[in-house]
Amino acid sequence: MMQVTEIFESIQGETTQAGRPCAFVRFTGCDLRCSWCDTAYSFAGGTKMSREQILEKLKGFGTRFVTLTGGEPMLQKELPQLCRDLLAAGFEVAIETHGQVPTDSLPEEVARIFDAKPPGSGEVDEKFVNLRGLRPRDEVKFVCTSREDFDWSVKVIRRFELEGRCPVLMSAVGPQLVPETLVRWMLEAGLRARLNLQLHKVIWGAEARGV
């Protein structure tokens, strides 16, 4: 069984797939406590569901693009098998993960979105267990609250030669950092990255759930 906070259909609000119709499975539980987390409601609670129940729920939606998120979905023991079930049923699968848990158990076809943790998160990543094995379909997101976070992100991006290997996404946490400032820093650094805005918050507001 898997612990699920919510399953819903919306658009993908982030990544290179932003604006695309997408079904989401948000799993319960996370082993980090980032300072700017906007899904703390998924830390506990939820409903136990079998892989079969999750698959049937997703089949009821119009889209066949699925994002597995959380919380931290990699904490779910049955996640690799669920991914295989979804792929076998004809779904395109992406996973959003904080990247501090190895993802080698996932099928090759799954697109992995790694949320690298700069110092401002309070959960700074120091091991980078997934960045050496990135594939072109993967993406890495850096969420920044300050110039310190941005400079840390640039060092990691250049250390692992992420530019050109896979999409690099840069996000700003308001009100500490506004997108205008982040864009200026990106241009000054000559960073080959993409500004990552949260379209779902633009459309439905920051507090809306199930969107």
Short mmCIF file of C-alpha atoms in Angstrom, two decimals:
data_model
loop_
_atom_site.label_atom_id
_atom_site.label_comp_id
_atom_site.label_asym_id
_atom_site.label_seq_id
_atom_site.Cartn_x
_atom_site.Cartn_y
_atom_site.Cartn_z
CA MET A 1 0.00 0.00 0.00
CA MET A 2 1.02 3.61 -0.60
CA GLN A 3 0.21 6.71 1.45
CA VAL A 4 -1.48 9.34 -0.73
CA THR A 5 -2.38 12.92 0.18
CA GLU A 6 -4.25 13.78 -3.03
CA ILE A 7 -4.74 12.84 -6.66
CA PHE A 8 -5.97 15.51 -9.05
CA GLU A 9 -5.88 16.74 -12.65
CA SER A 10 -4.59 20.21 -13.52
CA ILE A 11 -1.77 21.70 -15.57
CA GLN A 12 1.90 21.29 -14.80
CA GLY A 13 2.81 24.61 -13.20
CA GLU A 14 6.59 24.26 -13.39
CA THR A 15 9.50 22.69 -15.30
CA THR A 16 9.85 22.65 -19.10
CA GLN A 17 6.36 21.07 -19.21
CA ALA A 18 4.69 24.15 -17.66
CA GLY A 19 1.17 24.71 -18.94
CA ARG A 20 0.68 21.13 -20.07
CA PRO A 21 -2.37 19.17 -18.80
CA CYS A 22 -1.15 16.78 -16.14
CA ALA A 23 -2.44 14.39 -13.48
CA PHE A 24 -0.73 14.56 -10.09
CA VAL A 25 -0.28 11.98 -7.36
CA ARG A 26 0.89 13.69 -4.19
CA PHE A 27 2.31 11.19 -1.70
CA THR A 28 2.38 11.70 2.06
CA GLY A 29 5.57 12.10 4.05
CA CYS A 30 8.89 13.89 3.67
CA ASP A 31 12.21 13.51 5.46
CA LEU A 32 13.20 17.18 4.94
CA ARG A 33 11.72 20.41 6.31
CA CYS A 34 12.61 23.15 3.83
CA SER A 35 12.08 26.70 5.06
CA TRP A 36 9.98 27.64 2.03
CA CYS A 37 7.97 24.42 1.64
CA ASP A 38 4.49 25.08 0.23
CA THR A 39 3.11 21.56 0.67
CA ALA A 40 3.60 21.00 4.39
CA TYR A 41 0.06 19.58 4.50
CA SER A 42 1.51 16.45 2.88
CA PHE A 43 3.89 15.71 5.76
CA ALA A 44 1.33 13.53 7.57
CA GLY A 45 -2.12 12.01 7.19
CA GLY A 46 -3.21 10.89 3.77
CA THR A 47 -5.00 7.74 2.67
CA LYS A 48 -3.64 4.26 2.07
CA MET A 49 -4.15 3.23 -1.56
CA SER A 50 -2.99 0.24 -3.58
CA ARG A 51 -1.16 0.69 -6.84
CA GLU A 52 -4.23 -0.65 -8.59
CA GLN A 53 -6.46 1.98 -6.98
CA ILE A 54 -4.07 4.76 -7.95
CA LEU A 55 -3.93 3.52 -11.53
CA GLU A 56 -7.72 3.31 -11.81
CA LYS A 57 -8.09 6.85 -10.48
CA LEU A 58 -5.61 8.17 -13.03
CA LYS A 59 -7.32 6.34 -15.89
CA GLY A 60 -10.41 8.45 -15.17
CA PHE A 61 -8.63 11.64 -16.20
CA GLY A 62 -8.25 12.93 -19.74
CA THR A 63 -4.46 13.29 -19.69
CA ARG A 64 -1.91 10.50 -19.88
CA PHE A 65 0.90 12.63 -18.45
CA VAL A 66 1.43 11.94 -14.73
CA THR A 67 3.66 13.65 -12.18
CA LEU A 68 4.45 11.83 -8.94
CA THR A 69 5.20 14.32 -6.17
CA GLY A 70 4.93 14.92 -2.44
CA GLY A 71 6.15 15.24 0.18
CA GLU A 72 8.94 13.00 -1.03
CA PRO A 73 7.64 10.25 -3.33
CA MET A 74 10.89 8.26 -3.20
CA LEU A 75 10.05 7.30 0.41
CA GLN A 76 7.22 5.12 -0.92
CA LYS A 77 8.60 1.57 -1.22
CA GLU A 78 6.25 0.65 -4.06
CA LEU A 79 7.04 3.72 -6.15
CA PRO A 80 9.33 1.97 -8.70
CA GLN A 81 6.67 -0.67 -9.35
CA LEU A 82 3.95 1.97 -9.63
CA CYS A 83 6.07 3.68 -12.27
CA ARG A 84 6.34 0.40 -14.16
CA ASP A 85 2.56 -0.08 -13.88
CA LEU A 86 1.92 3.43 -15.24
CA LEU A 87 4.35 3.02 -18.13
CA ALA A 88 2.79 -0.32 -19.05
CA ALA A 89 -0.62 1.36 -19.11
CA GLY A 90 0.59 3.97 -21.58
CA PHE A 91 1.27 6.88 -19.23
CA GLU A 92 4.16 9.31 -19.53
CA VAL A 93 5.67 9.59 -16.05
CA ALA A 94 7.67 12.28 -14.27
CA ILE A 95 8.71 12.41 -10.63
CA GLU A 96 9.47 15.47 -8.49
CA THR A 97 12.01 14.64 -5.78
CA HIS A 98 14.32 16.57 -3.48
CA GLY A 99 17.16 14.51 -4.92
CA GLN A 100 18.74 13.44 -1.63
CA VAL A 101 17.43 9.88 -2.01
CA PRO A 102 18.94 7.67 -4.76
CA THR A 103 16.61 7.20 -7.73
CA ASP A 104 18.43 4.29 -9.41
CA SER A 105 15.45 2.01 -8.77
CA LEU A 106 13.20 3.99 -11.12
CA PRO A 107 12.60 2.81 -14.69
CA GLU A 108 14.76 4.47 -17.32
CA GLU A 109 11.71 6.03 -19.00
CA VAL A 110 10.76 8.14 -15.97
CA ALA A 111 11.72 11.82 -16.16
CA ARG A 112 13.27 12.92 -12.87
CA ILE A 113 12.90 16.49 -11.61
CA PHE A 114 15.48 17.11 -8.90
CA ASP A 115 14.93 19.98 -6.46
CA ALA A 116 18.47 20.86 -5.39
CA LYS A 117 18.58 22.46 -1.94
CA PRO A 118 20.62 25.67 -1.48
CA PRO A 119 21.52 26.97 2.01
CA GLY A 120 18.36 29.07 2.35
CA SER A 121 16.24 25.93 2.36
CA GLY A 122 17.68 24.86 5.71
CA GLU A 123 18.27 21.43 4.12
CA VAL A 124 21.34 22.15 1.99
CA ASP A 125 22.39 19.24 -0.21
CA GLU A 126 26.01 18.19 0.32
CA LYS A 127 26.06 14.70 -1.19
CA PHE A 128 24.48 15.18 -4.64
CA VAL A 129 23.69 11.49 -4.99
CA ASN A 130 21.83 11.93 -8.28
CA LEU A 131 23.56 14.74 -10.18
CA ARG A 132 26.35 12.57 -11.65
CA GLY A 133 23.88 10.29 -13.42
CA LEU A 134 21.62 12.84 -15.09
CA ARG A 135 20.02 12.12 -18.44
CA PRO A 136 18.73 14.64 -21.04
CA ARG A 137 15.10 14.01 -19.99
CA ASP A 138 15.87 14.89 -16.37
CA GLU A 139 15.70 18.44 -14.97
CA VAL A 140 17.29 20.17 -11.98
CA LYS A 141 15.55 23.00 -10.13
CA PHE A 142 17.27 25.52 -7.86
CA VAL A 143 14.95 27.47 -5.55
CA CYS A 144 16.66 30.63 -4.32
CA THR A 145 15.88 32.98 -1.46
CA SER A 146 19.02 35.14 -1.66
CA ARG A 147 22.22 35.96 -3.50
CA GLU A 148 23.96 33.34 -1.36
CA ASP A 149 21.54 30.71 -2.69
CA PHE A 150 22.08 31.88 -6.27
CA ASP A 151 25.88 31.81 -5.98
CA TRP A 152 25.72 28.33 -4.40
CA SER A 153 23.49 27.18 -7.27
CA VAL A 154 25.83 28.51 -9.94
CA LYS A 155 28.76 26.69 -8.31
CA VAL A 156 26.83 23.41 -8.30
CA ILE A 157 25.64 23.90 -11.88
CA ARG A 158 29.18 24.54 -13.09
CA ARG A 159 30.74 21.83 -10.86
CA PHE A 160 28.52 19.13 -12.35
CA GLU A 161 28.47 20.71 -15.83
CA LEU A 162 24.67 20.77 -15.86
CA GLU A 163 24.39 23.39 -18.61
CA GLY A 164 23.76 21.47 -21.81
CA ARG A 165 23.33 18.13 -20.01
CA CYS A 166 19.72 18.69 -19.03
CA PRO A 167 17.33 21.62 -18.40
CA VAL A 168 18.34 23.81 -15.45
CA LEU A 169 15.50 25.66 -13.72
CA MET A 170 15.85 28.73 -11.48
CA SER A 171 13.09 29.80 -9.08
CA ALA A 172 12.72 32.74 -6.69
CA VAL A 173 11.04 32.52 -3.28
CA GLY A 174 8.99 35.63 -2.56
CA PRO A 175 9.00 38.00 -0.87
CA GLN A 176 12.68 37.37 -0.07
CA LEU A 177 13.65 37.32 -3.76
CA VAL A 178 11.67 38.61 -6.74
CA PRO A 179 11.93 37.09 -10.24
CA GLU A 180 13.20 40.37 -11.71
CA THR A 181 16.30 40.23 -9.52
CA LEU A 182 16.86 36.54 -10.22
CA VAL A 183 16.67 37.17 -13.97
CA ARG A 184 19.27 39.94 -13.67
CA TRP A 185 21.64 37.62 -11.81
CA MET A 186 21.10 34.88 -14.39
CA LEU A 187 21.99 37.25 -17.23
CA GLU A 188 25.03 38.65 -15.43
CA ALA A 189 26.31 35.11 -14.79
CA GLY A 190 25.70 34.04 -18.39
CA LEU A 191 23.77 31.13 -16.94
CA ARG A 192 22.29 28.70 -19.46
CA ALA A 193 19.14 28.13 -17.44
CA ARG A 194 15.41 28.75 -17.53
CA LEU A 195 13.36 30.96 -15.18
CA ASN A 196 10.87 28.70 -13.44
CA LEU A 197 7.59 30.37 -12.40
CA GLN A 198 4.74 28.53 -10.67
CA LEU A 199 1.85 28.98 -13.11
CA HIS A 200 -0.65 27.25 -10.84
CA LYS A 201 -0.13 29.94 -8.21
CA VAL A 202 -0.53 32.67 -10.83
CA ILE A 203 -3.84 31.16 -11.93
CA TRP A 204 -5.39 29.93 -8.66
CA GLY A 205 -3.42 31.70 -5.94
CA ALA A 206 -0.75 30.53 -3.51
CA GLU A 207 -3.11 28.82 -1.05
CA ALA A 208 -5.19 26.71 -3.46
CA ARG A 209 -4.92 22.92 -3.19
CA GLY A 210 -5.80 20.29 -5.75
CA VAL A 211 -4.67 22.44 -8.67
#
